Amino acid sequence: MKALLALLLTLFLSGLLSALWPQGVMAPDLFLVLALWYAAERPYYLGLPVAFLFGLFQDLLGFGLLGLHGVGLLLASYAYYAASRRLAFGEGLPALLVFTWAFLAKWLGYFLVAYWLRLEIPPFVPLDLLLEGLFTLPFFFLAWRLRP
């Protein structure tokens, strides 16, 4: 029940942010935050498929390439599980490292799907990647504080 409420809240906030966010600036990835929040409470055999489903849902809502966000969130959740097993996960620096690892894994998944499908990759600006990570990080810490 909590996961459904979290999904509805993510949909509401993502719609609100897309309406208010400036054009051309990458908005926070709230579905990544949702996938990592769900993965924190569940074992990997539940967290990985649900993260993939969240990504498919994000693709369907955004009229994107079906499976692109699914693979990205799947790799992000996998990286989250791998990093959280190796670090004493708590507040502060370990949480930041786990988020950074998961965030970079998400983008690696995007580029792997784009390469596999031989898509033209738009010009990559590292500043966009940095800004998206910085805008998503406060939502990750807020979701981490609100988990039971």
PDB file of C-alpha atoms in Angstrom:
ATOM      1  CA  MET A   1       0.000   0.000   0.000  1.00  0.00           C
ATOM      2  CA  LYS A   2       2.886   2.353   0.819  1.00  0.00           C
ATOM      3  CA  ALA A   3       4.460   1.657  -2.561  1.00  0.00           C
ATOM      4  CA  LEU A   4       1.245   2.618  -4.356  1.00  0.00           C
ATOM      5  CA  LEU A   5       0.988   5.844  -2.344  1.00  0.00           C
ATOM      6  CA  ALA A   6       4.643   6.586  -3.084  1.00  0.00           C
ATOM      7  CA  LEU A   7       4.000   5.995  -6.800  1.00  0.00           C
ATOM      8  CA  LEU A   8       1.017   8.356  -6.765  1.00  0.00           C
ATOM      9  CA  LEU A   9       3.046  10.997  -4.920  1.00  0.00           C
ATOM     10  CA  THR A  10       5.863  10.581  -7.453  1.00  0.00           C
ATOM     11  CA  LEU A  11       3.431  11.021 -10.323  1.00  0.00           C
ATOM     12  CA  PHE A  12       1.967  14.146  -8.735  1.00  0.00           C
ATOM     13  CA  LEU A  13       5.347  15.715  -7.951  1.00  0.00           C
ATOM     14  CA  SER A  14       6.786  14.821 -11.324  1.00  0.00           C
ATOM     15  CA  GLY A  15       3.834  16.422 -13.090  1.00  0.00           C
ATOM     16  CA  LEU A  16       4.077  19.493 -10.897  1.00  0.00           C
ATOM     17  CA  LEU A  17       7.821  19.838 -11.443  1.00  0.00           C
ATOM     18  CA  SER A  18       7.513  19.381 -15.199  1.00  0.00           C
ATOM     19  CA  ALA A  19       5.020  22.245 -15.301  1.00  0.00           C
ATOM     20  CA  LEU A  20       7.123  24.550 -13.115  1.00  0.00           C
ATOM     21  CA  TRP A  21      10.659  23.553 -14.176  1.00  0.00           C
ATOM     22  CA  PRO A  22      12.519  25.860 -16.616  1.00  0.00           C
ATOM     23  CA  GLN A  23      12.713  24.618 -20.186  1.00  0.00           C
ATOM     24  CA  GLY A  24      16.084  23.138 -21.158  1.00  0.00           C
ATOM     25  CA  VAL A  25      17.197  22.231 -17.640  1.00  0.00           C
ATOM     26  CA  MET A  26      17.048  18.572 -16.627  1.00  0.00           C
ATOM     27  CA  ALA A  27      14.476  18.025 -13.893  1.00  0.00           C
ATOM     28  CA  PRO A  28      15.060  15.737 -10.896  1.00  0.00           C
ATOM     29  CA  ASP A  29      14.502  12.064 -11.624  1.00  0.00           C
ATOM     30  CA  LEU A  30      11.840  11.211  -9.074  1.00  0.00           C
ATOM     31  CA  PHE A  31      11.357   7.720 -10.486  1.00  0.00           C
ATOM     32  CA  LEU A  32      14.992   6.986  -9.616  1.00  0.00           C
ATOM     33  CA  VAL A  33      14.289   8.134  -6.067  1.00  0.00           C
ATOM     34  CA  LEU A  34      11.183   5.930  -5.986  1.00  0.00           C
ATOM     35  CA  ALA A  35      13.085   2.890  -7.253  1.00  0.00           C
ATOM     36  CA  LEU A  36      15.868   3.359  -4.695  1.00  0.00           C
ATOM     37  CA  TRP A  37      13.364   3.952  -1.897  1.00  0.00           C
ATOM     38  CA  TYR A  38      11.563   0.742  -2.809  1.00  0.00           C
ATOM     39  CA  ALA A  39      14.857  -1.156  -3.106  1.00  0.00           C
ATOM     40  CA  ALA A  40      15.899  -0.041   0.377  1.00  0.00           C
ATOM     41  CA  GLU A  41      12.995  -1.892   1.966  1.00  0.00           C
ATOM     42  CA  ARG A  42      12.928  -5.030  -0.167  1.00  0.00           C
ATOM     43  CA  PRO A  43      15.303  -7.863  -1.073  1.00  0.00           C
ATOM     44  CA  TYR A  44      16.924  -7.770  -4.477  1.00  0.00           C
ATOM     45  CA  TYR A  45      14.597 -10.334  -6.064  1.00  0.00           C
ATOM     46  CA  LEU A  46      11.693  -7.934  -5.467  1.00  0.00           C
ATOM     47  CA  GLY A  47      13.475  -4.598  -5.882  1.00  0.00           C
ATOM     48  CA  LEU A  48      15.026  -5.264  -9.287  1.00  0.00           C
ATOM     49  CA  PRO A  49      11.858  -6.270 -11.187  1.00  0.00           C
ATOM     50  CA  VAL A  50       9.845  -3.479  -9.566  1.00  0.00           C
ATOM     51  CA  ALA A  51      12.518  -0.932 -10.548  1.00  0.00           C
ATOM     52  CA  PHE A  52      12.282  -2.196 -14.119  1.00  0.00           C
ATOM     53  CA  LEU A  53       8.481  -1.844 -13.988  1.00  0.00           C
ATOM     54  CA  PHE A  54       8.791   1.697 -12.617  1.00  0.00           C
ATOM     55  CA  GLY A  55      11.064   2.497 -15.564  1.00  0.00           C
ATOM     56  CA  LEU A  56       8.604   1.009 -18.049  1.00  0.00           C
ATOM     57  CA  PHE A  57       5.857   3.060 -16.450  1.00  0.00           C
ATOM     58  CA  GLN A  58       8.025   6.153 -16.797  1.00  0.00           C
ATOM     59  CA  ASP A  59       8.584   5.337 -20.480  1.00  0.00           C
ATOM     60  CA  LEU A  60       4.851   4.930 -21.055  1.00  0.00           C
ATOM     61  CA  LEU A  61       4.053   8.221 -19.333  1.00  0.00           C
ATOM     62  CA  GLY A  62       6.730  10.189 -21.142  1.00  0.00           C
ATOM     63  CA  PHE A  63       6.189   8.689 -24.601  1.00  0.00           C
ATOM     64  CA  GLY A  64       9.812   7.620 -24.552  1.00  0.00           C
ATOM     65  CA  LEU A  65      11.598   4.657 -26.028  1.00  0.00           C
ATOM     66  CA  LEU A  66      10.050   1.630 -24.331  1.00  0.00           C
ATOM     67  CA  GLY A  67      12.614   0.009 -22.039  1.00  0.00           C
ATOM     68  CA  LEU A  68      15.123   2.849 -21.887  1.00  0.00           C
ATOM     69  CA  HIS A  69      14.222   4.009 -18.392  1.00  0.00           C
ATOM     70  CA  GLY A  70      13.457   0.418 -17.413  1.00  0.00           C
ATOM     71  CA  VAL A  71      17.043  -0.639 -18.025  1.00  0.00           C
ATOM     72  CA  GLY A  72      18.359   2.547 -16.434  1.00  0.00           C
ATOM     73  CA  LEU A  73      16.406   2.058 -13.211  1.00  0.00           C
ATOM     74  CA  LEU A  74      17.209  -1.657 -13.188  1.00  0.00           C
ATOM     75  CA  LEU A  75      20.947  -0.929 -13.293  1.00  0.00           C
ATOM     76  CA  ALA A  76      20.542   1.846 -10.735  1.00  0.00           C
ATOM     77  CA  SER A  77      18.807  -0.530  -8.314  1.00  0.00           C
ATOM     78  CA  TYR A  78      21.425  -3.186  -8.945  1.00  0.00           C
ATOM     79  CA  ALA A  79      24.181  -0.659  -8.219  1.00  0.00           C
ATOM     80  CA  TYR A  80      22.297   0.412  -5.097  1.00  0.00           C
ATOM     81  CA  TYR A  81      22.206  -3.170  -3.809  1.00  0.00           C
ATOM     82  CA  ALA A  82      25.886  -3.696  -4.638  1.00  0.00           C
ATOM     83  CA  ALA A  83      26.999  -0.459  -2.979  1.00  0.00           C
ATOM     84  CA  SER A  84      24.795  -0.786   0.091  1.00  0.00           C
ATOM     85  CA  ARG A  85      26.243  -4.240   0.800  1.00  0.00           C
ATOM     86  CA  ARG A  86      29.787  -2.881   0.743  1.00  0.00           C
ATOM     87  CA  LEU A  87      29.245   0.314   2.724  1.00  0.00           C
ATOM     88  CA  ALA A  88      27.986   0.886   6.235  1.00  0.00           C
ATOM     89  CA  PHE A  89      24.920   2.626   4.927  1.00  0.00           C
ATOM     90  CA  GLY A  90      23.670   5.513   7.003  1.00  0.00           C
ATOM     91  CA  GLU A  91      23.438   9.260   6.716  1.00  0.00           C
ATOM     92  CA  GLY A  92      26.030  11.505   5.144  1.00  0.00           C
ATOM     93  CA  LEU A  93      28.917  10.336   2.998  1.00  0.00           C
ATOM     94  CA  PRO A  94      27.940   6.647   2.579  1.00  0.00           C
ATOM     95  CA  ALA A  95      24.443   7.653   1.430  1.00  0.00           C
ATOM     96  CA  LEU A  96      25.970  10.155  -1.002  1.00  0.00           C
ATOM     97  CA  LEU A  97      28.308   7.499  -2.413  1.00  0.00           C
ATOM     98  CA  VAL A  98      25.470   4.997  -2.816  1.00  0.00           C
ATOM     99  CA  PHE A  99      23.322   7.589  -4.584  1.00  0.00           C
ATOM    100  CA  THR A 100      26.187   8.636  -6.870  1.00  0.00           C
ATOM    101  CA  TRP A 101      26.920   5.026  -7.778  1.00  0.00           C
ATOM    102  CA  ALA A 102      23.239   4.342  -8.543  1.00  0.00           C
ATOM    103  CA  PHE A 103      22.878   7.589 -10.510  1.00  0.00           C
ATOM    104  CA  LEU A 104      25.886   6.822 -12.702  1.00  0.00           C
ATOM    105  CA  ALA A 105      24.628   3.265 -13.234  1.00  0.00           C
ATOM    106  CA  LYS A 106      21.298   4.663 -14.430  1.00  0.00           C
ATOM    107  CA  TRP A 107      23.034   6.753 -17.069  1.00  0.00           C
ATOM    108  CA  LEU A 108      25.232   3.813 -18.045  1.00  0.00           C
ATOM    109  CA  GLY A 109      22.032   1.850 -18.677  1.00  0.00           C
ATOM    110  CA  TYR A 110      20.690   4.639 -20.867  1.00  0.00           C
ATOM    111  CA  PHE A 111      23.852   4.721 -22.951  1.00  0.00           C
ATOM    112  CA  LEU A 112      23.973   0.925 -23.246  1.00  0.00           C
ATOM    113  CA  VAL A 113      20.426   0.825 -24.632  1.00  0.00           C
ATOM    114  CA  ALA A 114      21.182   3.716 -26.981  1.00  0.00           C
ATOM    115  CA  TYR A 115      24.316   1.941 -28.214  1.00  0.00           C
ATOM    116  CA  TRP A 116      22.535  -1.388 -28.583  1.00  0.00           C
ATOM    117  CA  LEU A 117      19.768   0.180 -30.666  1.00  0.00           C
ATOM    118  CA  ARG A 118      22.297   2.258 -32.638  1.00  0.00           C
ATOM    119  CA  LEU A 119      20.527   5.468 -31.725  1.00  0.00           C
ATOM    120  CA  GLU A 120      22.064   8.825 -32.381  1.00  0.00           C
ATOM    121  CA  ILE A 121      23.236  10.068 -29.028  1.00  0.00           C
ATOM    122  CA  PRO A 122      22.631  13.798 -28.639  1.00  0.00           C
ATOM    123  CA  PRO A 123      25.571  15.961 -27.650  1.00  0.00           C
ATOM    124  CA  PHE A 124      26.431  15.018 -24.112  1.00  0.00           C
ATOM    125  CA  VAL A 125      27.011  17.887 -21.713  1.00  0.00           C
ATOM    126  CA  PRO A 126      28.462  16.776 -18.372  1.00  0.00           C
ATOM    127  CA  LEU A 127      26.999  19.867 -16.721  1.00  0.00           C
ATOM    128  CA  ASP A 128      23.472  18.571 -17.458  1.00  0.00           C
ATOM    129  CA  LEU A 129      24.331  15.272 -15.788  1.00  0.00           C
ATOM    130  CA  LEU A 130      25.772  17.079 -12.771  1.00  0.00           C
ATOM    131  CA  LEU A 131      22.748  19.368 -12.445  1.00  0.00           C
ATOM    132  CA  GLU A 132      20.292  16.478 -12.657  1.00  0.00           C
ATOM    133  CA  GLY A 133      22.221  14.644  -9.949  1.00  0.00           C
ATOM    134  CA  LEU A 134      22.332  17.719  -7.724  1.00  0.00           C
ATOM    135  CA  PHE A 135      18.604  18.373  -8.185  1.00  0.00           C
ATOM    136  CA  THR A 136      17.718  14.723  -7.487  1.00  0.00           C
ATOM    137  CA  LEU A 137      19.931  14.373  -4.402  1.00  0.00           C
ATOM    138  CA  PRO A 138      17.706  16.346  -1.956  1.00  0.00           C
ATOM    139  CA  PHE A 139      14.705  14.224  -2.950  1.00  0.00           C
ATOM    140  CA  PHE A 140      16.767  11.088  -2.310  1.00  0.00           C
ATOM    141  CA  PHE A 141      17.757  12.277   1.166  1.00  0.00           C
ATOM    142  CA  LEU A 142      14.153  13.263   1.915  1.00  0.00           C
ATOM    143  CA  ALA A 143      12.883   9.857   0.816  1.00  0.00           C
ATOM    144  CA  TRP A 144      15.621   8.190   2.855  1.00  0.00           C
ATOM    145  CA  ARG A 145      14.567  10.094   5.978  1.00  0.00           C
ATOM    146  CA  LEU A 146      10.882   9.233   5.452  1.00  0.00           C
ATOM    147  CA  ARG A 147      11.345   5.493   5.048  1.00  0.00           C
ATOM    148  CA  PRO A 148      10.338   3.412   8.072  1.00  0.00           C
TER     149      PRO A 148
END
